[in-house]
Amino acid sequence: MGLRLSEYERILEILGREPNETELGIFSAMWSEHCGYKHSKKYLRLLPSRSERVFQGPGENAGVVLLGNGTGVALKVESHNHPSAVEPFQGAATGIGGILRDILTMGARPICFLDSLRFGPADDGIVRYLMDGVVSGISFYGNCVGVPTVAGEVFFNESFRGNPLVNVMCVGVIPDPHSMARGVTGDPGNVVMVVGSKTGRDGIRGAAFASLGLSEDSQKDRPSVQIGDPFTGKLLIEACLEVIARGLIVGIQDMGAAGLTSSASEMAGRSGTGMIIDLDLVPKREEGMTPYEIMLSESQERMLIVAEQEKVQAIMECFERWGLDAAVVGKVTADGRLRLLEKGAQVADIPVDPLVSPPVYDPPAERPAYMDEIQYLDTSKIPAPDDLGEALKRLMGRPNIASKRWVYEQYDYLVGTDTVASPGAADAAVLRIKDSGDAAGTEYGVAVTIDCNSRYCFLDPRRGAMQAVLEASRNLSMVGAEPIAITDCLNFGNPERPEVYWQFQESIRGLAHVAESLGIPVVSGNVSFYNECDGGKRAVFPSPAVGMVGEVEDVRRIASSAFKDEGDIIFLVGPMASGLIPFAGENSAWETPGSGAEEGGEIGGSEYLEMVTGEVRGLPPAAIPSIEAKVQALIRSAIRDGKVKSAHDCAEGGLAVAIAECCIQGDRGARIILEEKGRADFILFGETQSRAIVTLSPADQGWFEEQARNAGVPVRVAGKVSGEDDPLVIDVVSGGSHKSLKISVDELREAWEGTIPGLFDDDGDVNGGDGRG
């Protein structure tokens, strides 16, 4: 059952007797890490969750924030890591279905999905099998249910071999936030209804499975993986939104992890009430299901609704019209107990309050002994490349940097016709808000992104988590959006291991610091522990994925990353490298020994360092919110003024990769001259943060430089955009040294776009032939 002896003894105290099998199963699910947040609850309270835009913070099925025009935006991210490890297609598909229902439960119409995926090395056959299944599962459910998948990330590293991370995010819109639904019961006497699909034996004990580490025996848990039906999911969206809009319900909750157990007890728990359920009345698709199976089933596309008696008939007629089941199964009580009946006999009786209040743990945390060793970087041992152009081409073809077109083109990212900036076109996806236009043609929109560099988090969990927030907000700013809310998915190993719990604590502190500094509240999220395999011998890199939503006041005024016109001025906005930050404020010691900053570029933890040395080591780039805020504000303002012709942040692969991506997207060359101190390869491929490549027409050069001076942001002219058939040429002048690279855009494109499709054959099958066995 996954319970500790002390927890079992606590259950005996609560009940005053031995629990039966059903009661024990219910406690096991609700006190699992997945449902109970036993090891994370204390530290999650450190995250800022308030701002004037927050309409609903943590505690409900999703957070809701307000746009300037009063529209509500619901957002939530969830993990489906373990199900995807043993059954990648259904694991990922039901992850999409589950996060969709979290948004739907708030009364919000889902408008888009995002996914944050992590796998083992891309050249491994099993890894490619998992990736193929996960991407297929996401596209299957998302495409069929009619919600576009518009953004995401894919990261490869040895630490995820055997335990991929599949995080999925959904964003929805509530035109009138005051009509928002909640997971509450209202007064005793209200009616409890199960709506949607029938209950089967699929997904039983899924929550407990998600709270254990993976091992070679995990394949036996495949029956714990749910089976998704997106066509029923689409019907469920329309039926639920209708009963919410008509004011027919009191409360509603998704039957996700732990199924009827969690939905019933959490709704009663929030309301200080009880609930009695007659299990004979629950629609079932299999004969002979036991109370344990009915309560722990995680069959998909089901919701629990509470309504006043006089509105039950209208609800049933609505669901019947959409071809879905709707059954009265019980009522709300005043006794604060969850009671279950079968064939007229009581088969479970549990007080709700302790059931939804699992023990909270704060185990020992200890900085890993290996941290000093992995943070040490002797830059003198990093070989300098003979050919900078060849080094750039190799970097562009690295799976972590290469185009993910093979992935996102399996998704229908245009369904709904509101996608304004699609995957690959800009640093964040942008969607218009339907019916938000005015007479002047202005249309409100939202920008969305999800980001995390797991390598940074491994080398320095606090700094890595800070970078995740900074990069997500930077990506939104690159399209001109104002970041307004965060949803996070915190992926770690076993929290009972002191070094893992230290990683978790440090990551939370990093997230909290930057979210507070930038004034962006964390309104929802998820924690996924026990991401490890080989019997707990190996944990994944800590990966606090940060999903973020930004407000776009006018979708006509956004920027893409593609270079536009020959002769446009290319600006580097932000710090070039170390020692150039006169306004660093809280961290004037910008130079970080062990990062490579002192030699021209922060190379620690970079993709380039791993490519050249095969190692993940050094200190990741410094993260300074005050610098980041100024850089982002300057670029957002210039985009809104209609001056910026392209904008792209510098992230993995550094300055040279960012410029190359702009060339590929715009199908144009560029002429760049960099006069800096340090090694040419560090200058080009170092991953110093808070930087962006921005282009403007020559006529706006002086205006932009004045805006930057007024804002206190360093900018410099790095070069000009060239013609369609011109190459990318970069000269690096450092002291008496002059090095240059010259490479055609077609060569860069071939390396960048060929890598991921090259893992699969023309039919989309996995190359290598050893993956599906």
mmCIF file with all atom_site columns, N, CA, C and O in Angstrom, residues 357-372:
data_model
loop_
_atom_site.group_PDB
_atom_site.id
_atom_site.type_symbol
_atom_site.label_atom_id
_atom_site.label_alt_id
_atom_site.label_comp_id
_atom_site.label_asym_id
_atom_site.label_entity_id
_atom_site.label_seq_id
_atom_site.pdbx_PDB_ins_code
_atom_site.Cartn_x
_atom_site.Cartn_y
_atom_site.Cartn_z
_atom_site.occupancy
_atom_site.B_iso_or_equiv
_atom_site.pdbx_formal_charge
_atom_site.auth_seq_id
_atom_site.auth_comp_id
_atom_site.auth_asym_id
_atom_site.auth_atom_id
_atom_site.pdbx_PDB_model_num
ATOM 1  N N  . SER A 1 357 ? -5.583 15.492 5.385  1.00 0.00 ? 357 SER A N  1
ATOM 2  C CA . SER A 1 357 ? -4.474 16.160 6.087  1.00 0.00 ? 357 SER A CA 1
ATOM 3  C C  . SER A 1 357 ? -3.389 15.140 6.399  1.00 0.00 ? 357 SER A C  1
ATOM 4  O O  . SER A 1 357 ? -3.181 14.768 7.569  1.00 0.00 ? 357 SER A O  1
ATOM 5  N N  . PRO A 1 358 ? -2.699 14.656 5.391  1.00 0.00 ? 358 PRO A N  1
ATOM 6  C CA . PRO A 1 358 ? -1.676 13.636 5.622  1.00 0.00 ? 358 PRO A CA 1
ATOM 7  C C  . PRO A 1 358 ? -0.514 14.184 6.434  1.00 0.00 ? 358 PRO A C  1
ATOM 8  O O  . PRO A 1 358 ? -0.354 15.409 6.560  1.00 0.00 ? 358 PRO A O  1
ATOM 9  N N  . PRO A 1 359 ? 0.293  13.312 7.005  1.00 0.00 ? 359 PRO A N  1
ATOM 10 C CA . PRO A 1 359 ? 1.469  13.779 7.757  1.00 0.00 ? 359 PRO A CA 1
ATOM 11 C C  . PRO A 1 359 ? 2.365  14.632 6.859  1.00 0.00 ? 359 PRO A C  1
ATOM 12 O O  . PRO A 1 359 ? 2.460  14.406 5.658  1.00 0.00 ? 359 PRO A O  1
ATOM 13 N N  . VAL A 1 360 ? 2.995  15.636 7.464  1.00 0.00 ? 360 VAL A N  1
ATOM 14 C CA . VAL A 1 360 ? 3.939  16.484 6.737  1.00 0.00 ? 360 VAL A CA 1
ATOM 15 C C  . VAL A 1 360 ? 5.341  16.175 7.244  1.00 0.00 ? 360 VAL A C  1
ATOM 16 O O  . VAL A 1 360 ? 5.581  16.170 8.461  1.00 0.00 ? 360 VAL A O  1
ATOM 17 N N  . TYR A 1 361 ? 6.259  15.918 6.324  1.00 0.00 ? 361 TYR A N  1
ATOM 18 C CA . TYR A 1 361 ? 7.623  15.527 6.695  1.00 0.00 ? 361 TYR A CA 1
ATOM 19 C C  . TYR A 1 361 ? 8.616  16.610 6.273  1.00 0.00 ? 361 TYR A C  1
ATOM 20 O O  . TYR A 1 361 ? 8.451  17.279 5.255  1.00 0.00 ? 361 TYR A O  1
ATOM 21 N N  . ASP A 1 362 ? 9.635  16.740 7.084  1.00 0.00 ? 362 ASP A N  1
ATOM 22 C CA . ASP A 1 362 ? 10.747 17.648 6.789  1.00 0.00 ? 362 ASP A CA 1
ATOM 23 C C  . ASP A 1 362 ? 12.034 16.899 7.089  1.00 0.00 ? 362 ASP A C  1
ATOM 24 O O  . ASP A 1 362 ? 12.703 17.141 8.096  1.00 0.00 ? 362 ASP A O  1
ATOM 25 N N  . PRO A 1 363 ? 12.386 15.959 6.232  1.00 0.00 ? 363 PRO A N  1
ATOM 26 C CA . PRO A 1 363 ? 13.519 15.073 6.517  1.00 0.00 ? 363 PRO A CA 1
ATOM 27 C C  . PRO A 1 363 ? 14.849 15.822 6.430  1.00 0.00 ? 363 PRO A C  1
ATOM 28 O O  . PRO A 1 363 ? 14.905 16.960 5.945  1.00 0.00 ? 363 PRO A O  1
ATOM 29 N N  . PRO A 1 364 ? 15.924 15.187 6.862  1.00 0.00 ? 364 PRO A N  1
ATOM 30 C CA . PRO A 1 364 ? 17.248 15.833 6.787  1.00 0.00 ? 364 PRO A CA 1
ATOM 31 C C  . PRO A 1 364 ? 17.606 16.195 5.342  1.00 0.00 ? 364 PRO A C  1
ATOM 32 O O  . PRO A 1 364 ? 17.266 15.483 4.402  1.00 0.00 ? 364 PRO A O  1
ATOM 33 N N  . ALA A 1 365 ? 18.275 17.333 5.193  1.00 0.00 ? 365 ALA A N  1
ATOM 34 C CA . ALA A 1 365 ? 18.763 17.773 3.886  1.00 0.00 ? 365 ALA A CA 1
ATOM 35 C C  . ALA A 1 365 ? 20.256 18.045 3.992  1.00 0.00 ? 365 ALA A C  1
ATOM 36 O O  . ALA A 1 365 ? 20.720 18.590 4.996  1.00 0.00 ? 365 ALA A O  1
ATOM 37 N N  . GLU A 1 366 ? 20.999 17.650 2.986  1.00 0.00 ? 366 GLU A N  1
ATOM 38 C CA . GLU A 1 366 ? 22.453 17.807 3.057  1.00 0.00 ? 366 GLU A CA 1
ATOM 39 C C  . GLU A 1 366 ? 23.016 18.089 1.681  1.00 0.00 ? 366 GLU A C  1
ATOM 40 O O  . GLU A 1 366 ? 22.664 17.414 0.703  1.00 0.00 ? 366 GLU A O  1
ATOM 41 N N  . ARG A 1 367 ? 23.864 19.104 1.603  1.00 0.00 ? 367 ARG A N  1
ATOM 42 C CA . ARG A 1 367 ? 24.530 19.416 0.328  1.00 0.00 ? 367 ARG A CA 1
ATOM 43 C C  . ARG A 1 367 ? 25.355 18.210 -0.099 1.00 0.00 ? 367 ARG A C  1
ATOM 44 O O  . ARG A 1 367 ? 26.168 17.693 0.693  1.00 0.00 ? 367 ARG A O  1
ATOM 45 N N  . PRO A 1 368 ? 25.165 17.724 -1.314 1.00 0.00 ? 368 PRO A N  1
ATOM 46 C CA . PRO A 1 368 ? 25.891 16.521 -1.752 1.00 0.00 ? 368 PRO A CA 1
ATOM 47 C C  . PRO A 1 368 ? 27.403 16.721 -1.699 1.00 0.00 ? 368 PRO A C  1
ATOM 48 O O  . PRO A 1 368 ? 27.910 17.803 -2.028 1.00 0.00 ? 368 PRO A O  1
ATOM 49 N N  . ALA A 1 369 ? 28.093 15.663 -1.325 1.00 0.00 ? 369 ALA A N  1
ATOM 50 C CA . ALA A 1 369 ? 29.553 15.746 -1.224 1.00 0.00 ? 369 ALA A CA 1
ATOM 51 C C  . ALA A 1 369 ? 30.197 16.006 -2.573 1.00 0.00 ? 369 ALA A C  1
ATOM 52 O O  . ALA A 1 369 ? 31.306 16.549 -2.645 1.00 0.00 ? 369 ALA A O  1
ATOM 53 N N  . TYR A 1 370 ? 29.493 15.652 -3.645 1.00 0.00 ? 370 TYR A N  1
ATOM 54 C CA . TYR A 1 370 ? 30.099 15.803 -4.977 1.00 0.00 ? 370 TYR A CA 1
ATOM 55 C C  . TYR A 1 370 ? 30.002 17.227 -5.522 1.00 0.00 ? 370 TYR A C  1
ATOM 56 O O  . TYR A 1 370 ? 30.553 17.516 -6.592 1.00 0.00 ? 370 TYR A O  1
ATOM 57 N N  . MET A 1 371 ? 29.308 18.144 -4.829 1.00 0.00 ? 371 MET A N  1
ATOM 58 C CA . MET A 1 371 ? 29.087 19.478 -5.401 1.00 0.00 ? 371 MET A CA 1
ATOM 59 C C  . MET A 1 371 ? 30.393 20.228 -5.662 1.00 0.00 ? 371 MET A C  1
ATOM 60 O O  . MET A 1 371 ? 30.555 20.866 -6.701 1.00 0.00 ? 371 MET A O  1
ATOM 61 N N  . ASP A 1 372 ? 31.329 20.185 -4.695 1.00 0.00 ? 372 ASP A N  1
ATOM 62 C CA . ASP A 1 372 ? 32.590 20.902 -4.905 1.00 0.00 ? 372 ASP A CA 1
ATOM 63 C C  . ASP A 1 372 ? 33.321 20.373 -6.129 1.00 0.00 ? 372 ASP A C  1
ATOM 64 O O  . ASP A 1 372 ? 33.913 21.138 -6.894 1.00 0.00 ? 372 ASP A O  1
#
